[in-house]
PDB file of C-alpha atoms in Angstrom:
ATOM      1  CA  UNK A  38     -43.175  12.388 -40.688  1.00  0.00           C
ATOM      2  CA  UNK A  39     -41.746   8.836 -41.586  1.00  0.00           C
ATOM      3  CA  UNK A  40     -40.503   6.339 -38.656  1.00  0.00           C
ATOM      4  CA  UNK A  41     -38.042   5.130 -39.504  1.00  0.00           C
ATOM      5  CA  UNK A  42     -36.252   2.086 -37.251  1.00  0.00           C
ATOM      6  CA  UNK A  43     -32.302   2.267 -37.869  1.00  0.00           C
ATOM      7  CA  UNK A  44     -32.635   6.105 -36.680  1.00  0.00           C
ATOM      8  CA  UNK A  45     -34.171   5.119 -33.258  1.00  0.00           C
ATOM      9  CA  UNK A  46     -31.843   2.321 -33.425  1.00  0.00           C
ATOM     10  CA  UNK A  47     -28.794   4.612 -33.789  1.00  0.00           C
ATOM     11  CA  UNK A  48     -30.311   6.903 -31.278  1.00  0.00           C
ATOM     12  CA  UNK A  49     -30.181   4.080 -28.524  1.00  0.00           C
ATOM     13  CA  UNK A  50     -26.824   2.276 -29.572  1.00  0.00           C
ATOM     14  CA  UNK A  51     -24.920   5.780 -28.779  1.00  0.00           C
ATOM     15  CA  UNK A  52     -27.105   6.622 -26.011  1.00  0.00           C
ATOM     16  CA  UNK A  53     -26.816   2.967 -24.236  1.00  0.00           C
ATOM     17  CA  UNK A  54     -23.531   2.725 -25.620  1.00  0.00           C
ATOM     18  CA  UNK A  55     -22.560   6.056 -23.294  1.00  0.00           C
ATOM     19  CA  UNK A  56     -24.395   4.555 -20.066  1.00  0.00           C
ATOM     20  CA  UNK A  57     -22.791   1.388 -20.459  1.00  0.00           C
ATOM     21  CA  UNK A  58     -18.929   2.515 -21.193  1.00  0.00           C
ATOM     22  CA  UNK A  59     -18.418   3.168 -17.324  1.00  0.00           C
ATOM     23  CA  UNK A  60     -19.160  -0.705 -16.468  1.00  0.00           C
ATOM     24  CA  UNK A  61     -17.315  -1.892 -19.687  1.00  0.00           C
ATOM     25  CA  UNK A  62     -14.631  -0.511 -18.295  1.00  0.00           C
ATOM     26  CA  UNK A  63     -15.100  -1.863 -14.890  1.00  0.00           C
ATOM     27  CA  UNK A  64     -15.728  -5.363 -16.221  1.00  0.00           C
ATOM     28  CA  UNK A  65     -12.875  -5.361 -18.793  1.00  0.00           C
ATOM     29  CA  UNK A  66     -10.462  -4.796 -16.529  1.00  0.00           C
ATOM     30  CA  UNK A  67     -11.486  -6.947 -13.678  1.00  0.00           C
ATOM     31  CA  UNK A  68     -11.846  -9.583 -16.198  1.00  0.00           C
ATOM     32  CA  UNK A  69      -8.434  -9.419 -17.148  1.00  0.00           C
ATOM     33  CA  UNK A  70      -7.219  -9.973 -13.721  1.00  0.00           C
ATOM     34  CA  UNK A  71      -9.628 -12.184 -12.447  1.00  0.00           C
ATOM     35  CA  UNK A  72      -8.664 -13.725 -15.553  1.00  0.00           C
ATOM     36  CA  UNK A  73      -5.266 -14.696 -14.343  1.00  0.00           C
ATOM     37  CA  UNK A  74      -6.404 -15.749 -10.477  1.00  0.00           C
ATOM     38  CA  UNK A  75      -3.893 -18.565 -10.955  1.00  0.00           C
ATOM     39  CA  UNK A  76      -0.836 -16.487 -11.572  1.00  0.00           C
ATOM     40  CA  UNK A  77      -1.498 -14.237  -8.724  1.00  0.00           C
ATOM     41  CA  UNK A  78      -4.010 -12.464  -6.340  1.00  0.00           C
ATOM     42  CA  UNK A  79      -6.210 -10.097  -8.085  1.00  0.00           C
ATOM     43  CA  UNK A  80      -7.429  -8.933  -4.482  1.00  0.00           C
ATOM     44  CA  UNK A  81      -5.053  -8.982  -2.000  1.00  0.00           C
ATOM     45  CA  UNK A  82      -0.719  -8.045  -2.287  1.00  0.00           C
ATOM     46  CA  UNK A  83       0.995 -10.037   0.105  1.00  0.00           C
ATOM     47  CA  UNK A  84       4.449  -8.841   1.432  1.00  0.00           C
ATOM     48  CA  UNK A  85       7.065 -11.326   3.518  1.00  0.00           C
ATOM     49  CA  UNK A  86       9.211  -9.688   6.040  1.00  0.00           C
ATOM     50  CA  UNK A  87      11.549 -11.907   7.729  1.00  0.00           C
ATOM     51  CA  UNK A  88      13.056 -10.601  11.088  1.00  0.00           C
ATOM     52  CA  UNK A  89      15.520 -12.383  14.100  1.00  0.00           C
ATOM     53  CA  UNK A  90      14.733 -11.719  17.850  1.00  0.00           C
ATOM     54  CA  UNK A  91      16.269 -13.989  20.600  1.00  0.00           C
ATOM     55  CA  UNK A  92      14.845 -17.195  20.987  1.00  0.00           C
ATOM     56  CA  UNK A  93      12.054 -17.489  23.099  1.00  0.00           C
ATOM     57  CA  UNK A  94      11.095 -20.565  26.319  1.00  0.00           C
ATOM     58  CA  UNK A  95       9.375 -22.964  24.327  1.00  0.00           C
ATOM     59  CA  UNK A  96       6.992 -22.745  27.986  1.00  0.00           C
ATOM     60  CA  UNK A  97       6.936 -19.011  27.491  1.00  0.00           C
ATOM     61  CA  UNK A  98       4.594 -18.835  23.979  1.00  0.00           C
ATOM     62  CA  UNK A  99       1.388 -19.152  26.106  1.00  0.00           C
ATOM     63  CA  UNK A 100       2.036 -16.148  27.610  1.00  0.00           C
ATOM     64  CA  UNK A 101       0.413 -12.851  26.348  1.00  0.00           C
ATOM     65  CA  UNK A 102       2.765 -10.871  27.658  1.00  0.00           C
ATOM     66  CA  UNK A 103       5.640 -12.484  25.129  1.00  0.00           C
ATOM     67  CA  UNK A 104       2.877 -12.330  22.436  1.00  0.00           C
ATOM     68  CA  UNK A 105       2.956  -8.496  23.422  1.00  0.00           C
ATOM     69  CA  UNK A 106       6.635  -8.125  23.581  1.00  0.00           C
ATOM     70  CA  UNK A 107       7.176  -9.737  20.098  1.00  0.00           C
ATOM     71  CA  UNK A 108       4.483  -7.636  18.692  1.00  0.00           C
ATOM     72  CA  UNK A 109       6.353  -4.467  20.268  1.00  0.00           C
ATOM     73  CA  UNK A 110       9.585  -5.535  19.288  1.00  0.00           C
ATOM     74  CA  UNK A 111       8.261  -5.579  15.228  1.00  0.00           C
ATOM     75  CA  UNK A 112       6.464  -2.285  15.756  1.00  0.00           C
ATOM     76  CA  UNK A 113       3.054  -3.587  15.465  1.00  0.00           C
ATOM     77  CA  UNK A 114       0.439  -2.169  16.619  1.00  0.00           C
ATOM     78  CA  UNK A 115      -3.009  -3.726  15.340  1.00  0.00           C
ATOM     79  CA  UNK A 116      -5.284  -5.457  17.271  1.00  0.00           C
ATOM     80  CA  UNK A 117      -4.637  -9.075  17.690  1.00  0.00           C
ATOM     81  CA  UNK A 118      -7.366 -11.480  16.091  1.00  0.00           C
ATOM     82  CA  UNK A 119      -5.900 -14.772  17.622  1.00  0.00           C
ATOM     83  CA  UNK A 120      -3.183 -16.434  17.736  1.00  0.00           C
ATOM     84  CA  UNK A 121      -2.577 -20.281  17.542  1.00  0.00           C
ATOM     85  CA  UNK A 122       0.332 -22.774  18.076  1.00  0.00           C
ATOM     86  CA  UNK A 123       0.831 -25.671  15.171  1.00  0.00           C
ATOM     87  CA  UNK A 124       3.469 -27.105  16.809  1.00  0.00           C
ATOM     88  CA  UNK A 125       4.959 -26.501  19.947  1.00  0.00           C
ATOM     89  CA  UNK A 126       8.158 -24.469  18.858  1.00  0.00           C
ATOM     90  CA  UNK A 127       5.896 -22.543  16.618  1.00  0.00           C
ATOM     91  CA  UNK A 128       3.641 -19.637  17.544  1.00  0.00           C
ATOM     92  CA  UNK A 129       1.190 -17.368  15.137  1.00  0.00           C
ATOM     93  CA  UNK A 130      -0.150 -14.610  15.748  1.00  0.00           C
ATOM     94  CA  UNK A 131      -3.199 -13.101  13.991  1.00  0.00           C
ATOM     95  CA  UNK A 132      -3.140  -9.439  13.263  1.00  0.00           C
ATOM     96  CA  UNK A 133      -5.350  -7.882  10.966  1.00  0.00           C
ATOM     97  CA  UNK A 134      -4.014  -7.591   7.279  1.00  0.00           C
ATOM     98  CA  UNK A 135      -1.135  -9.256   9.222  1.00  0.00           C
ATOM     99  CA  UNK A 136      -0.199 -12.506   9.969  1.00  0.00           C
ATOM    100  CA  UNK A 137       3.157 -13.299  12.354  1.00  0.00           C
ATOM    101  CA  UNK A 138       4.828 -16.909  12.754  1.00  0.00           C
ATOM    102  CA  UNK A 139       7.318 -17.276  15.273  1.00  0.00           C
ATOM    103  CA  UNK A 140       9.947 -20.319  15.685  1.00  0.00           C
ATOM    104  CA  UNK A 141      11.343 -20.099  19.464  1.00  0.00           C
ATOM    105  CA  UNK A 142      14.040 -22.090  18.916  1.00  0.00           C
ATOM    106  CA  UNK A 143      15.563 -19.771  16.110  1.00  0.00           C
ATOM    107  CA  UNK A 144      14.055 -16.349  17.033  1.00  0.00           C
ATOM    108  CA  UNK A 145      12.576 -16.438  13.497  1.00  0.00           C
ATOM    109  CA  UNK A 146      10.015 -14.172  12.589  1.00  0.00           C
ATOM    110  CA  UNK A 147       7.906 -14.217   9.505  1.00  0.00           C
ATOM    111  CA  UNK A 148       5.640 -11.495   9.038  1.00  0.00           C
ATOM    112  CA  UNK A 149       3.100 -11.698   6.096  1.00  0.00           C
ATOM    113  CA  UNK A 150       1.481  -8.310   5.302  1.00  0.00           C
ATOM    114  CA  UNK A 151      -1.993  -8.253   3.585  1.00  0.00           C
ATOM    115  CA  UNK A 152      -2.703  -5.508   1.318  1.00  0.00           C
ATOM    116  CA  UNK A 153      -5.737  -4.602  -0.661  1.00  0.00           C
ATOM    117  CA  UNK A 154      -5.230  -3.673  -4.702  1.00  0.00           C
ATOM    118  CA  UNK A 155      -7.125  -0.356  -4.817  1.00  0.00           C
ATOM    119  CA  UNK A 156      -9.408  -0.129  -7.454  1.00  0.00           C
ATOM    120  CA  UNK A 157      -8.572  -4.008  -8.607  1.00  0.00           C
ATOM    121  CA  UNK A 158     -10.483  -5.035  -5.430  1.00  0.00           C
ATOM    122  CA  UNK A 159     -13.453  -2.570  -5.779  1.00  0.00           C
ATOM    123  CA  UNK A 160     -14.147  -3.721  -9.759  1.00  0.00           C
ATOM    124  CA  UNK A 161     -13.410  -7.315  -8.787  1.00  0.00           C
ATOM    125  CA  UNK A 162     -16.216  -6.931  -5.694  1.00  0.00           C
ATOM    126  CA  UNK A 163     -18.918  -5.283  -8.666  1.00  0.00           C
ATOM    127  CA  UNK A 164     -17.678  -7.689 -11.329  1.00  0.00           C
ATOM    128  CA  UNK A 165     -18.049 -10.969  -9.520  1.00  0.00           C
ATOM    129  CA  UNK A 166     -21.551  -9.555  -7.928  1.00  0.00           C
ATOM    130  CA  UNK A 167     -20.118  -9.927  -3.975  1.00  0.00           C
ATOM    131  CA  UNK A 168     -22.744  -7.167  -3.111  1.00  0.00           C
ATOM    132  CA  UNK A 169     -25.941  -9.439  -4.582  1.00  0.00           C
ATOM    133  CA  UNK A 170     -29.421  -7.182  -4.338  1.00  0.00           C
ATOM    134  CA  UNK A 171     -29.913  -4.832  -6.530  1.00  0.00           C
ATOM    135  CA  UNK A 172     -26.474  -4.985  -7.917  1.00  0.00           C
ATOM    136  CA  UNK A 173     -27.048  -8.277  -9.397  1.00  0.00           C
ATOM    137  CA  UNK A 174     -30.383  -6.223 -11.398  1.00  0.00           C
ATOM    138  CA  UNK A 175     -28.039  -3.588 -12.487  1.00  0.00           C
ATOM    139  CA  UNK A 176     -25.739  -6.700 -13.758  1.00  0.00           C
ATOM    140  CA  UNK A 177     -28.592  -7.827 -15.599  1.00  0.00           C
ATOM    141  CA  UNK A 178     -29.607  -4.844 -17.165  1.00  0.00           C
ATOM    142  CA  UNK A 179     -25.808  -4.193 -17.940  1.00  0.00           C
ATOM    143  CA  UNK A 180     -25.662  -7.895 -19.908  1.00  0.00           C
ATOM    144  CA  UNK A 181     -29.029  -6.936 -21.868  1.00  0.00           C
ATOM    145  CA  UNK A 182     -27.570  -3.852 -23.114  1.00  0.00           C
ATOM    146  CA  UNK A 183     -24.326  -5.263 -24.228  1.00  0.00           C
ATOM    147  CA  UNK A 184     -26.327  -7.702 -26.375  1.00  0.00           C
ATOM    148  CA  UNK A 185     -28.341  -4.718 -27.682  1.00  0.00           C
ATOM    149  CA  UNK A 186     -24.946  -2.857 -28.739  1.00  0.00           C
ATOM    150  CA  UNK A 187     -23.625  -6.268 -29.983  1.00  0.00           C
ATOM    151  CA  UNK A 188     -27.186  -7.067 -32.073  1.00  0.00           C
ATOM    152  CA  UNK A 189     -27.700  -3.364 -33.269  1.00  0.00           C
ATOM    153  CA  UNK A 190     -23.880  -2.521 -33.936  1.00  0.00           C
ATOM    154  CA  UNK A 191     -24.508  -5.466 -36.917  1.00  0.00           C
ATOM    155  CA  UNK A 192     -26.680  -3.266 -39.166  1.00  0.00           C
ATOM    156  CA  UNK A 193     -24.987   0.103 -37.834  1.00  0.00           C
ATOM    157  CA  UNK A 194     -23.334   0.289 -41.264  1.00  0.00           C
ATOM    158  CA  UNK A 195     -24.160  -0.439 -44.652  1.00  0.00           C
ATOM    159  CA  UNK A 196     -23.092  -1.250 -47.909  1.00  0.00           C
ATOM    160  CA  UNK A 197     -19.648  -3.415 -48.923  1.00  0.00           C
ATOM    161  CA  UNK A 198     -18.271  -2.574 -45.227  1.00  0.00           C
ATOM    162  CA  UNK A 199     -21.637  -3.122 -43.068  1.00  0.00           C
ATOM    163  CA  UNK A 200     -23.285  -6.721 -42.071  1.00  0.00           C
ATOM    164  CA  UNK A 201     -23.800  -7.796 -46.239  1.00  0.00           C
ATOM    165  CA  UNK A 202     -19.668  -6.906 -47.107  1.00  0.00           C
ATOM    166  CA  UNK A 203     -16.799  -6.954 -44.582  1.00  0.00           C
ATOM    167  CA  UNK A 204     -18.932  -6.601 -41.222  1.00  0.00           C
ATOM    168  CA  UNK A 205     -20.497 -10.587 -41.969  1.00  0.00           C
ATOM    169  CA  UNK A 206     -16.891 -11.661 -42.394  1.00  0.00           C
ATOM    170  CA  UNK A 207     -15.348 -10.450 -39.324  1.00  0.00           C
ATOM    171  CA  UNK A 208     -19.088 -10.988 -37.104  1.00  0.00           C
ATOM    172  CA  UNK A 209     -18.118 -15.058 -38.456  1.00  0.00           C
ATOM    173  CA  UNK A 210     -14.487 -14.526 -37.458  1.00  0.00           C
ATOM    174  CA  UNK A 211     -16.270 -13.386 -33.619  1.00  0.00           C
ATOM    175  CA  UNK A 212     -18.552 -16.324 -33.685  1.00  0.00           C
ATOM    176  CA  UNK A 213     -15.506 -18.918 -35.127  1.00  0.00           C
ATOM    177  CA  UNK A 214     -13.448 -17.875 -32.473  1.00  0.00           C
ATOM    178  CA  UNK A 215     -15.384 -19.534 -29.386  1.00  0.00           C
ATOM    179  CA  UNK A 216     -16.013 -22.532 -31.139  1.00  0.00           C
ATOM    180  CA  UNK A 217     -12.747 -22.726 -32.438  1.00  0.00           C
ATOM    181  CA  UNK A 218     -11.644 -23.002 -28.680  1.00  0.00           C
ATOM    182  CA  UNK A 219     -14.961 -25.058 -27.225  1.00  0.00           C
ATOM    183  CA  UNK A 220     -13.767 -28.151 -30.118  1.00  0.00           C
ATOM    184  CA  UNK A 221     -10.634 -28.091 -28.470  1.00  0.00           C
ATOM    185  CA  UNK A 222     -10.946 -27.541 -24.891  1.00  0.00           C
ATOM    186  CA  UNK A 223     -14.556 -28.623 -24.001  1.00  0.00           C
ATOM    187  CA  UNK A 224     -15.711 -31.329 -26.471  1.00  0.00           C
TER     188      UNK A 224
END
């Protein structure tokens, strides 16, 4: 019986190729919105709610027992982190996923409401390696593989469409592509 190399190499390019389609998909699409961090918050929705109540004492915002009321009179109900004056007209209060800014003069109240993106947060927490340990080995082992797929997808094919035809044209259009951008935005 013969080895022969591009059979053991097609054996591992579909085999790795199968492990590694669960994280491709993970990383694709957490690169796409991490991608655009400056457009918005790939993490995190944030919802404004603005709201009147009667104006408050200035005197009065030190008390927790107004901080309670105005909490009661929005219908909230989590546990309060802190809270923290800027000015004296001004009091915020600290809720968790929640923060509240009230102007006593006005009766103003701004409620910002912190949401998590499900499943946007979870690939973004894998993708940017927040875990560490033995994540970042599984990371590793993730990159090598994609650079095995990349290297043996090359000679996967052959004749006028493999790496000697078609497949050397379009791998140079993949390679022109970063440099293409590097000349204009790096160098």
């Amino acid at each position: 019986m013969k080895f022969r190399i591009t059979h053991w190499i097609r054996i591992l390019h579909r085999d790795i190729g199968y492990i590694a389609a669960g994280l491709t998909v993970i990383y694709a699409i957490s690169g796409i919105a991490v991608n655009h961090v400056d457009e918005w918050n790939p993490n995190y929705t944030t919802e404004t709610v603005k709201l009147k109540m009667d104006p408050i004492p200035t005197e009065d915002l030190k008390s927790q027992e107004i901080v309670n009321k105005i909490l009661f009179s929005i219908g909230e109900t989590g546990k309060i982190k802190n809270t923290f004056r800027p000015d004296p007209k001004t009091l915020q209060i600290f809720v968790e996923g929640n923060t509240i800014t009230v102007n006593s003069e006005s009766g103003e109240i701004i409620q910002e409401k912190i949401s998590s993106r499900t499943i946007l947060r979870e690939t973004n927490f894998l993708h940017l390696n927040a875990p560490k340990k033995v994540w970042t080995y599984v990371a590793d082992l993730f990159a090598v593989a994609l650079l095995f797929l990349a290297i043996s997808g090359l000679f996967m094919i052959k004749g006028s469409k493999g790496i000697k035809g078609r497949g050397a044209w379009l791998s140079s259009l993949g390679l022109l592509i970063p440099i293409i951008f590097l000349l204009i935005y790096y160098y």
